[in-house]
Coordinates of C-alpha atoms in Angstrom, one line a residue:
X727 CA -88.8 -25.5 7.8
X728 CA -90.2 -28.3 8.8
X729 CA -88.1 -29.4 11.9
X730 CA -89.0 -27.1 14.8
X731 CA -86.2 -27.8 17.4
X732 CA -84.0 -30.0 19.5
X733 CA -85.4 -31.3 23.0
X734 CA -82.5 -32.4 24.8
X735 CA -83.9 -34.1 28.0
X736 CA -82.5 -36.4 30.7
X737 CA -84.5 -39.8 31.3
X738 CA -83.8 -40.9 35.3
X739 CA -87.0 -43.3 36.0
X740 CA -86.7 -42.3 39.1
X741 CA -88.9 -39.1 38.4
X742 CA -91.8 -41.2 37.7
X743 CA -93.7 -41.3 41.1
X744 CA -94.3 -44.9 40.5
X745 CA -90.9 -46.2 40.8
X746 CA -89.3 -42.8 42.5
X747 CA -91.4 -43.9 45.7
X748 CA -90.7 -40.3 47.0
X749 CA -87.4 -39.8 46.2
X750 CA -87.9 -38.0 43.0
X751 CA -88.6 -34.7 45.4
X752 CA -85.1 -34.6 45.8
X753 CA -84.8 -33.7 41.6
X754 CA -87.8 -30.8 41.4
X755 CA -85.2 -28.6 39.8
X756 CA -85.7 -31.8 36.9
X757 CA -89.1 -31.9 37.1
X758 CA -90.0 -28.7 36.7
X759 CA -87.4 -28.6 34.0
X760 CA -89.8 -31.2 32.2
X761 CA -92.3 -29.7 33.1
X762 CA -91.2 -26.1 31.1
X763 CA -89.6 -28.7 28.4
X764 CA -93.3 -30.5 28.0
X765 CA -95.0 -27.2 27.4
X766 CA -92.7 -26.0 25.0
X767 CA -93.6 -29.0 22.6
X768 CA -97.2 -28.6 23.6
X769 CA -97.1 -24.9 22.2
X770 CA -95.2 -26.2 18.8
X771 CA -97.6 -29.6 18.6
X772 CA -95.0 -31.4 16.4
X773 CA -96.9 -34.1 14.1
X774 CA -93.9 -36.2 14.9
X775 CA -90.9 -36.6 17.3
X776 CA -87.7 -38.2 16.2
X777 CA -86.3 -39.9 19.2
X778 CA -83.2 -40.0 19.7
X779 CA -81.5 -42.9 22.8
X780 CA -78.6 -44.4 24.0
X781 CA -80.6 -47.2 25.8
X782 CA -82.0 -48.7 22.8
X783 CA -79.9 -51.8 20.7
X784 CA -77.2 -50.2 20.2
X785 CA -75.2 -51.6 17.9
X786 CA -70.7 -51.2 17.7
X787 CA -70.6 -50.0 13.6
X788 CA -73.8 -48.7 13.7
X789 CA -77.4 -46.6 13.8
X790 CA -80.5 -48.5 14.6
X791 CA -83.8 -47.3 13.9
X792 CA -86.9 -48.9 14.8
X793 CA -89.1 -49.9 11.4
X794 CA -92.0 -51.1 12.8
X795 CA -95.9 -49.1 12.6
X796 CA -96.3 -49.4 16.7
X797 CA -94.2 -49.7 19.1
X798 CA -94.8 -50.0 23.1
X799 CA -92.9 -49.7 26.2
X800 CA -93.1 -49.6 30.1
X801 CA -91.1 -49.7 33.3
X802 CA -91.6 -53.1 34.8
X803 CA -87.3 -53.3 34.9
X804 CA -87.7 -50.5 37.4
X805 CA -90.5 -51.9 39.1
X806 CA -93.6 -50.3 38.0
X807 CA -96.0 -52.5 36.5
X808 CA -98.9 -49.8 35.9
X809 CA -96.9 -47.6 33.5
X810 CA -97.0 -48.1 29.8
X811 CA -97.4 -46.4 26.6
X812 CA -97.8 -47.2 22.8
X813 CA -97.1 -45.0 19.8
X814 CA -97.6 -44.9 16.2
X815 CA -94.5 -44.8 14.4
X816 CA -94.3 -42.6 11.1
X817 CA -93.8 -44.9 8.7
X818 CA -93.2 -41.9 5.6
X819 CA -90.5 -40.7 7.5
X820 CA -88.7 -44.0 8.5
X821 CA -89.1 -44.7 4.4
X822 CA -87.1 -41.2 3.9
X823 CA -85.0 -41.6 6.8
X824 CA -83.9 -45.3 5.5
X825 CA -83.6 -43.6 1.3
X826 CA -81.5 -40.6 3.0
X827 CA -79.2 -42.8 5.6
X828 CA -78.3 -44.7 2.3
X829 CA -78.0 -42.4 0.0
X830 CA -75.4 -40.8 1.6
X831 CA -73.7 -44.0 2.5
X832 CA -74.3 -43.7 6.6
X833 CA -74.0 -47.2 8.4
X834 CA -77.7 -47.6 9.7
X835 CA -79.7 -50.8 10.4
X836 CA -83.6 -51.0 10.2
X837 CA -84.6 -53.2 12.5
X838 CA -87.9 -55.0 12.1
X839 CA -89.8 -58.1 13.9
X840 CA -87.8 -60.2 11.9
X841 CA -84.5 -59.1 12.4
X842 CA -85.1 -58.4 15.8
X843 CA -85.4 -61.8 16.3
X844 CA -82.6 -63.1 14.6
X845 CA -80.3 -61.0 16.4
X846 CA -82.6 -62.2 19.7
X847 CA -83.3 -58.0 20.9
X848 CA -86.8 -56.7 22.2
X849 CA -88.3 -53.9 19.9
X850 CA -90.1 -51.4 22.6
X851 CA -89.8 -47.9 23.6
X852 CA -86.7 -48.1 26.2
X853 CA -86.8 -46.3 28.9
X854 CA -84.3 -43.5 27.8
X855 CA -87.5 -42.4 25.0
X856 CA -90.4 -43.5 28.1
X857 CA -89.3 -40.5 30.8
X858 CA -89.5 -37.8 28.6
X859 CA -92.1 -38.9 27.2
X860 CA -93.9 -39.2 30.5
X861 CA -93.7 -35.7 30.8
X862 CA -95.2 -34.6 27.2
X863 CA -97.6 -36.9 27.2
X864 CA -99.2 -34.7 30.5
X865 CA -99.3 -31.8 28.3
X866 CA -99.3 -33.0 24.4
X867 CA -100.0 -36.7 23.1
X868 CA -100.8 -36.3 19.1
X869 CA -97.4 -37.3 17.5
X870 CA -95.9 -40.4 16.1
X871 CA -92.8 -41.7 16.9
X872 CA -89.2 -42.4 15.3
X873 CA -86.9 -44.3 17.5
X874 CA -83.4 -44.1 16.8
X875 CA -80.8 -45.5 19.2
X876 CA -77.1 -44.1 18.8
X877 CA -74.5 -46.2 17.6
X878 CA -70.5 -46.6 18.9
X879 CA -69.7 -44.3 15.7
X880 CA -67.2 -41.4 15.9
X881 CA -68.8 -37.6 16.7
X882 CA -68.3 -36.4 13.8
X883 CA -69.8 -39.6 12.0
X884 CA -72.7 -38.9 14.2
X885 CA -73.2 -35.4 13.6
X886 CA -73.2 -35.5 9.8
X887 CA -75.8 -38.7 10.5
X888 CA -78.2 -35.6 11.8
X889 CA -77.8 -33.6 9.2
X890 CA -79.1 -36.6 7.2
X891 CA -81.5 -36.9 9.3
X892 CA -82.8 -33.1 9.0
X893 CA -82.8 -33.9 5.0
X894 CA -85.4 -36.8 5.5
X895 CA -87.5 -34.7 7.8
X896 CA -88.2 -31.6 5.2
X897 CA -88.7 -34.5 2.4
X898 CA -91.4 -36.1 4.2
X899 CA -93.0 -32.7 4.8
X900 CA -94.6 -33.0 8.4
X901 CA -93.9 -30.6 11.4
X902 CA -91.1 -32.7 13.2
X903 CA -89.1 -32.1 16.2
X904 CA -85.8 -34.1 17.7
X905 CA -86.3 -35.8 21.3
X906 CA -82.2 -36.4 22.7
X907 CA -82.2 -38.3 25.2
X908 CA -79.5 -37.8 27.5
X909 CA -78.2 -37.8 31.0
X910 CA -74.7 -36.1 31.4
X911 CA -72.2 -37.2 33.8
X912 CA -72.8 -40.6 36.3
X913 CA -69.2 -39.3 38.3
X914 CA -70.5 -35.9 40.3
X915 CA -70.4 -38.2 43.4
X916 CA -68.6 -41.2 45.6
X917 CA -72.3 -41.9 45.6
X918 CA -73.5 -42.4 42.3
X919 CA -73.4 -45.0 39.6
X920 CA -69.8 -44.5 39.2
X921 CA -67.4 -42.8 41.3
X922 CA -66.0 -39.5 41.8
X923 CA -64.5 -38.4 38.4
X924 CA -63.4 -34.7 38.6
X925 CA -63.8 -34.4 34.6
X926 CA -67.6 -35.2 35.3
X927 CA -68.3 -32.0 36.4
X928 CA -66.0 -30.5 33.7
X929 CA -67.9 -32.6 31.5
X930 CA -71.6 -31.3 32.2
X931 CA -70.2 -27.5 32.3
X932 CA -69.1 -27.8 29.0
X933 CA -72.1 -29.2 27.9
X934 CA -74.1 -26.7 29.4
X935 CA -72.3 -23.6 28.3
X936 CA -72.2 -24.9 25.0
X937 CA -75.6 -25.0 24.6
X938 CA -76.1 -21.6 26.7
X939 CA -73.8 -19.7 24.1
X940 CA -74.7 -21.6 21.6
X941 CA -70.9 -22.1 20.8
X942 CA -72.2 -26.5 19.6
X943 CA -68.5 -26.7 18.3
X944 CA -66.9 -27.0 21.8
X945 CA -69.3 -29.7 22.5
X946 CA -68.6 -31.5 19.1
X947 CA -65.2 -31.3 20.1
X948 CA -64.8 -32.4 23.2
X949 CA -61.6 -34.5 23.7
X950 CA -62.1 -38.4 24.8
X951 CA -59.7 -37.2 27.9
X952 CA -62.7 -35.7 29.2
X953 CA -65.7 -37.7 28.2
X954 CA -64.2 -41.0 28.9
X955 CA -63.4 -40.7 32.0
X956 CA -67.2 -38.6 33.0
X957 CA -69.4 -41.7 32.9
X958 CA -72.1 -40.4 30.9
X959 CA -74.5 -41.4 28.3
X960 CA -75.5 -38.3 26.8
X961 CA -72.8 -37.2 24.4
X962 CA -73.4 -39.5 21.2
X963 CA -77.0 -38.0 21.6
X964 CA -76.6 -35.0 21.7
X965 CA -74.4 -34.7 18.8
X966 CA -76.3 -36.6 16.8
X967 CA -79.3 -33.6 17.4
X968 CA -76.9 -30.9 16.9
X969 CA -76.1 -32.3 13.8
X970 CA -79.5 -31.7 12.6
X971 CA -79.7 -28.2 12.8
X972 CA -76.1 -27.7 10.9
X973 CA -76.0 -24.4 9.2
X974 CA -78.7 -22.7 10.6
X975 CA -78.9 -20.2 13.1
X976 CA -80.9 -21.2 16.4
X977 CA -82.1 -19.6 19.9
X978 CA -81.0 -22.0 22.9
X979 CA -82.1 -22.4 26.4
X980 CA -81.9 -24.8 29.7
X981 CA -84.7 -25.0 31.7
X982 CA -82.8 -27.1 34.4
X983 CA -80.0 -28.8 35.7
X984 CA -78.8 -30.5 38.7
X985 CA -76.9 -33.2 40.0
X986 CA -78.7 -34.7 42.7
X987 CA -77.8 -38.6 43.1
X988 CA -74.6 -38.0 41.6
X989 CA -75.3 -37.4 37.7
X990 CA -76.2 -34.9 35.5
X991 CA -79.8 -34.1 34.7
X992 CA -80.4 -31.3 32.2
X993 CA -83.7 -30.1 30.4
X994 CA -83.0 -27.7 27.1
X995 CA -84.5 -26.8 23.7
X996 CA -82.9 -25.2 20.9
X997 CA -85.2 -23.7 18.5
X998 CA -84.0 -23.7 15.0
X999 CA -84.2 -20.5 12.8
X1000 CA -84.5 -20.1 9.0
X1001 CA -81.3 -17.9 9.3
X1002 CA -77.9 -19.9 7.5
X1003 CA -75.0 -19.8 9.2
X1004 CA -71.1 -21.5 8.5
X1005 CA -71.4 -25.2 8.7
X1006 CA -69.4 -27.2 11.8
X1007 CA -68.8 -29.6 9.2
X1008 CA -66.6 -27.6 7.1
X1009 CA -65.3 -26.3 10.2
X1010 CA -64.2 -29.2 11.7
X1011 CA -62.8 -30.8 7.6
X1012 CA -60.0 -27.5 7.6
X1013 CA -59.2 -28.1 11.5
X1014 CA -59.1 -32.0 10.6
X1015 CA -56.5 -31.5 7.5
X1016 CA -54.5 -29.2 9.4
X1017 CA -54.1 -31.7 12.3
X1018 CA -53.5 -34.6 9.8
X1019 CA -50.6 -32.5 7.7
X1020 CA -49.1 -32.0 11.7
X1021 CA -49.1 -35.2 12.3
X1022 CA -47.5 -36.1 8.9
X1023 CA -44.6 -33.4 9.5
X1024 CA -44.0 -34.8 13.4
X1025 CA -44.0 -38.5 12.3
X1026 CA -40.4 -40.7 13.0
X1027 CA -39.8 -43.3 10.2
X1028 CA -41.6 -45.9 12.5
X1029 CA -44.6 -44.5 12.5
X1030 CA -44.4 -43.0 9.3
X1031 CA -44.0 -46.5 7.4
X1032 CA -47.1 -48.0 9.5
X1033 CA -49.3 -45.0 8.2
X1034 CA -48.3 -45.9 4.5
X1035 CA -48.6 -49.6 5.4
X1036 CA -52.4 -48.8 6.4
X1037 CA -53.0 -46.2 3.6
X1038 CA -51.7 -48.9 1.0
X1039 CA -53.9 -51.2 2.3
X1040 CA -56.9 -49.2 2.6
X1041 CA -56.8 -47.9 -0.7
X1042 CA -55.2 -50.4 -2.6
X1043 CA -55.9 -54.1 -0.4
X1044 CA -52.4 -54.5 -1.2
X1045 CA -49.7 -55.1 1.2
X1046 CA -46.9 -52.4 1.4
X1047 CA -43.5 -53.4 -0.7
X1048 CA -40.3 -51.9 1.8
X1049 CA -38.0 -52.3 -0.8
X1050 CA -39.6 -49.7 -3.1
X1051 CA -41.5 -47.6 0.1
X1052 CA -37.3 -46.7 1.1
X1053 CA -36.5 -46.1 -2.4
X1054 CA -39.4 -43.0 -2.9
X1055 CA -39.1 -42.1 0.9
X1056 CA -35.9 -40.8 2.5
X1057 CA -35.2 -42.8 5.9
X1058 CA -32.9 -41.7 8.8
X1059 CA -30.3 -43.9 8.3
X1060 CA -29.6 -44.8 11.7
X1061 CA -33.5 -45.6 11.9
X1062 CA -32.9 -47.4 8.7
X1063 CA -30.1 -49.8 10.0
X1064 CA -32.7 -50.9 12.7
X1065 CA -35.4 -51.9 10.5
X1066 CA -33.4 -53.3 8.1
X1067 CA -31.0 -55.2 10.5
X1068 CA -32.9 -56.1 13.9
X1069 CA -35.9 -58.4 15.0
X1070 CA -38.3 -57.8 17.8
X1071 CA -41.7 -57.6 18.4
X1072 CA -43.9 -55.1 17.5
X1073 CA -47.1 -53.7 18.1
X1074 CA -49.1 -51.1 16.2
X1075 CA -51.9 -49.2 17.8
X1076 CA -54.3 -47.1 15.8
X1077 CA -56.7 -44.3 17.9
X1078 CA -59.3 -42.3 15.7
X1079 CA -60.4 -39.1 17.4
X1080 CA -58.9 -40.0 20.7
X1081 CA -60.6 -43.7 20.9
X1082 CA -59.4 -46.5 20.7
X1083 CA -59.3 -48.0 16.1
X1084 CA -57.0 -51.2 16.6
X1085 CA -54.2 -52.7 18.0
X1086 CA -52.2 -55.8 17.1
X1087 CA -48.6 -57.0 17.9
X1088 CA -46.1 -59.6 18.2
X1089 CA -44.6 -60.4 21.5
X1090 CA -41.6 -61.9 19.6
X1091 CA -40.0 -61.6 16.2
X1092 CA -42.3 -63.7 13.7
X1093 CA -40.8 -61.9 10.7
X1094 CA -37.1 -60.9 9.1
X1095 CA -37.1 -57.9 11.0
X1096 CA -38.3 -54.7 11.9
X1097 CA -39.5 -53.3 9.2
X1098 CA -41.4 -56.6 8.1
X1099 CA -42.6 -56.7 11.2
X1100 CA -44.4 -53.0 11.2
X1101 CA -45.6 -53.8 7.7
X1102 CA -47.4 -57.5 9.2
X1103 CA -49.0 -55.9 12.2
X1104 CA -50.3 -52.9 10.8
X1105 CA -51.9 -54.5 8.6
X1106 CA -53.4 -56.6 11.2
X1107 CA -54.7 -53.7 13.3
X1108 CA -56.4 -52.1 10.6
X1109 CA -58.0 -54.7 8.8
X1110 CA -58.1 -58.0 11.1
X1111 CA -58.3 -56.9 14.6
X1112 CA -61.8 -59.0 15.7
X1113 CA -63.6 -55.8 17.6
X1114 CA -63.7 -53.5 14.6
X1115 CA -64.4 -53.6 10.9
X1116 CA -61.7 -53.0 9.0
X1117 CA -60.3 -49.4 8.1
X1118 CA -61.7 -47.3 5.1
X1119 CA -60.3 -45.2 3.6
X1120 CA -62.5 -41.9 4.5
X1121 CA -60.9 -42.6 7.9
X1122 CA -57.3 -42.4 7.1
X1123 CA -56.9 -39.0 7.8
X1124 CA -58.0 -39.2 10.9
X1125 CA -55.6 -42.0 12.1
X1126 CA -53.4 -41.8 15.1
X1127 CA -51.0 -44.3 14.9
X1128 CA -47.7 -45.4 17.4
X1129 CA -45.4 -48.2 17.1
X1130 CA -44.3 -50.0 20.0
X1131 CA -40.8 -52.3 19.8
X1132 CA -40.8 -54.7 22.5
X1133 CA -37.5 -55.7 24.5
X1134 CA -36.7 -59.3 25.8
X1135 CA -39.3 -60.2 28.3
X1136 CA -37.9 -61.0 31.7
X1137 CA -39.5 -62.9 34.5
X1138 CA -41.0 -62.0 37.6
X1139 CA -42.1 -63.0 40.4
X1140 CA -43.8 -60.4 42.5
X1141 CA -45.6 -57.0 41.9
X1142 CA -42.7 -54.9 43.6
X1143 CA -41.0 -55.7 40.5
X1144 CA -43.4 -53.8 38.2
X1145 CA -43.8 -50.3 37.1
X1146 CA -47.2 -49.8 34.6
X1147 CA -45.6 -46.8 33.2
X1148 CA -42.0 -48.4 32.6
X1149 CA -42.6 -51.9 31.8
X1150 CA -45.2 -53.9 30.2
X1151 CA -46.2 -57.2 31.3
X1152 CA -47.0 -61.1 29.9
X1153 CA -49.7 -63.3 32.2
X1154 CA -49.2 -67.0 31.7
X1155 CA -51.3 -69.6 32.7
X1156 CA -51.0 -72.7 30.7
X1157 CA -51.9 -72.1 26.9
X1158 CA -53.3 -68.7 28.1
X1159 CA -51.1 -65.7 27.4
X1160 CA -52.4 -62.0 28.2
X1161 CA -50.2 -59.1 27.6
X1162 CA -50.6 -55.3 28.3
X1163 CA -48.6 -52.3 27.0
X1164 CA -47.1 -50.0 29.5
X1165 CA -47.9 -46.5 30.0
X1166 CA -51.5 -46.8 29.3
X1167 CA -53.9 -44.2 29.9
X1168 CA -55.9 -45.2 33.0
X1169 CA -54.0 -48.2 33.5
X1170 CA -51.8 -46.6 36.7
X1171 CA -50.5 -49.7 38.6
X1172 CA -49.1 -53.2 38.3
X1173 CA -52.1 -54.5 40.2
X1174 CA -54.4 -53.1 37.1
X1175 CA -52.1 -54.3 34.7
X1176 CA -52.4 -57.7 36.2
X1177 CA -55.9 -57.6 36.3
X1178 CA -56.4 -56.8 32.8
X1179 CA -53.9 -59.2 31.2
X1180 CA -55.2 -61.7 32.9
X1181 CA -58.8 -60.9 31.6
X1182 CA -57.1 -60.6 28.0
X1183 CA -55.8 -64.3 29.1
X1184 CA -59.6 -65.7 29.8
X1185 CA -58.1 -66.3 33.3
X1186 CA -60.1 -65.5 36.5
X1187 CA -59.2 -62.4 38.7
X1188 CA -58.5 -65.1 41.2
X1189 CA -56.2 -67.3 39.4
X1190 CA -52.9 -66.9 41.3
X1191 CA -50.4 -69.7 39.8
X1192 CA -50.0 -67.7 37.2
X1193 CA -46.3 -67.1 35.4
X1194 CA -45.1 -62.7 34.9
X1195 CA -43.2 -61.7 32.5
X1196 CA -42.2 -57.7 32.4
X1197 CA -40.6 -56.0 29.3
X1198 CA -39.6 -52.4 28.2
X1199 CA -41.0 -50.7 25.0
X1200 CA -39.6 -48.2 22.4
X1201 CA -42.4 -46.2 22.0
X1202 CA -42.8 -44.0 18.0
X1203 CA -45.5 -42.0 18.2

């Protein structure tokens, strides 16, 4: 085979001498984790390393990748002028890359000079590609380059994007290996980027073991509950490498890793073997369809008809007819009665793999009634919410979906009379209206719920004639 093995390596600039200043002796576990990661691709002499970052442009519906035949970066943002380095870029294996990404329909975008400057972004080596390769270029400099910056895509839309990835490298025929780029949790301390998360330690050990026992699933599967909250940059990466060796068998091994200014630095390789094994992918699809028909079978009628609202849409881009859907589907008829028969507002939120798909609602009744209501904003979430692209129907399956009924706002006037897990709550200022859900995950007081419906308003934090309204929900999920 043509591709050799996955580098995973962690990319602090502050191991560089030049803008560490000294305090890089406080990471030497890292450095000589490098170091041990350096010679390993100096022994194997790759002809070229496919780069994978998640400080490139990263785009929200996308993978970028660099199409351009040199490329240069440096580390003047950190404060050292005097290091910088150019590559070549393998221009037959962004060619394949670019035939393969389309091929099997992967959202991609190839950015050039001239693209680059439409959408006014730099085209360099960022610095999450520059630090590791620092290190190799002590020990190993003849390679090209392929610079691929991870996109806000699922995991598992990332992990099949590898395996892609794997297919253009043993068409283009050159000795290949994949550089992840990837620091682990920013949360191990009050004194880090972030602070203190107790699921960014959780985080990194399950990381690490999974890549000790070679057990990738568990990291493929991590559940947003823990990454979220860990403040790290490394997963999409990472996933995105593992995908690449799908299906074969593979020897795995961390040099390094330690926490020392509060986030996780790791050094590992993975060597891939001829040896086939089960593919995650299929895997995951039989886990995935047994989690979908759960979902199905738990579902309440609310729920239910915003699924088929979205799936009719999806499939058909037509909007769902009630009067037929409760003819072919047998409805609770208490349930029934309140669609049929009662007006509120309604909003309908849509989660794919624990993150966050779209969410639209009505504060008030704008339709007939319930059921109308469901039917209007589902649609909305799925297709017309402004910060994703509408729903396709590969993704159905993997929908999550709650309806929320709102009561009668009341008003307020003071924080005491607020509970973020029991009401929700309207911020008025003017023509500006923000409103939050209650019972959010994350969201734990009334001085966060302000906070954030008053940046869904456009108001400042420090706008204080401001109008509160609080309401109750009846939550379907």
């Amino acid at each position: 085979m043509y591709l050799k093995g996955i580098a995973i390596s962690c990319h602090p600039p502050v191991l560089i001498p030049e803008v560490g200043g000294g305090r890089e002796h406080e990471a030497e576990k890292t450095i000589r984790g490098l170091r041990d990661l350096s010679l390993k691709v100096a022994e194997i002499k790759p002809e070229v390393i496919v780069c994978i970052t998640p400080h490139g442009n990263v785009f929200r519906d996308g993978v970028a990748v660099v199409y351009e035949q040199h490329l240069k970066g440096d580390l003047k943002q950190f404060g050292n002028d005097s290091y910088s380095l150019e590559k070549d870029c393998d221009m037959g294996l962004l060619d394949e890359l670019n035939m393969s990404f389309a091929k099997n329909q992967c959202h991609t975008i190839f950015l050039n000079q001239t693209t680059a400057d439409e959408y006014k972004i730099e085209l360099n080596i960022d610095h999450g590609v520059l630090v590791p390769l620092y290190f190799i270029e002590k020990y190993y400099k003849n390679y090209k380059i392929v610079h691929i910056t991870i996109g806000e895509l699922s995991l598992i839309e990332l992990y099949e994007m590898g395996t892609v990835i794997r297919e253009a490298i043993e068409a283009r025929g050159k000795e290949a290996m994949i550089l992840v780029s990837a620091d682990l949790s920013h949360c191990l301390k009050d004194e880090g980027p972030y602070a203190f998360n107790p699921m960014g330690a959780l985080f990194d050990e399950n990381i690490i073991t999974g890549i000790e026992q070679k057990n990738y699933y568990s990291i493929l599967t991590i559940p947003p509950q823990v990454y979220q909250p860990a403040g790290q940059c490394g997963l999409r990466p990472i996933i995105m490498g593992l995908g690449a060796i799908d299906g074969y068998d593979s020897e795995a091994e961390v040099f390094s890793y330690e926490g020392p200014f509060g986030v996780g630095y790791m050094a590992a390789y993975i060597e891939l073997k001829e040896e086939t094994i089960p593919s995650l992918i299929d895997r995951y699809d039989e886990e995935r369809m047994l989690s979908y028909q759960e979902r199905r079978t738990n579902e309440g009628p609310f729920v239910a008809l915003a699924r088929a609202t979205i799936n009719t849409w999806a499939q058909r881009g037509r909007k769902l007819n009630f009067a037929h859907y409760k003819k072919q589907n047998k409805i609770d008829p208490k349930a029934l009665e309140e669609l049929e028969n009662q007006q509120a507002g309604v909003f309908v939120s849509i989660h794919k793999h624990g993150e966050l798909r779209g969410c639209i609602g009505t504060t008030g009744p704008v339709t007939e009634n319930i059921a109308q209501e469901i039917i209007r904003n589902a649609i909305e979430a799925s297709a017309y919410d402004p910060r994703f692209l509408p729903i396709e129907e590969p993704e159905l399956r993997d929908l999550e979906i709650s309806v929320d009924v709102l009561g009668a706002p009341e008003r307020v006037t003071s924080l005491a009379e607020l509970d973020a897990k029991k009401y929700g709550v309207i911020v008025e200022k003017g023509l500006n209206r923000g409103l939050l859900l209650p019972d959010l995950e994350g969201v734990n007081t009334p001085e966060e719920q302000i906070a954030i419906a008053k940046k869904k308003a456009g108001l400042l934090e420090s706008d204080t004639d401001i109008i509160m309204h609080r309401f109750q929900v009846e939550r379907h999920q």
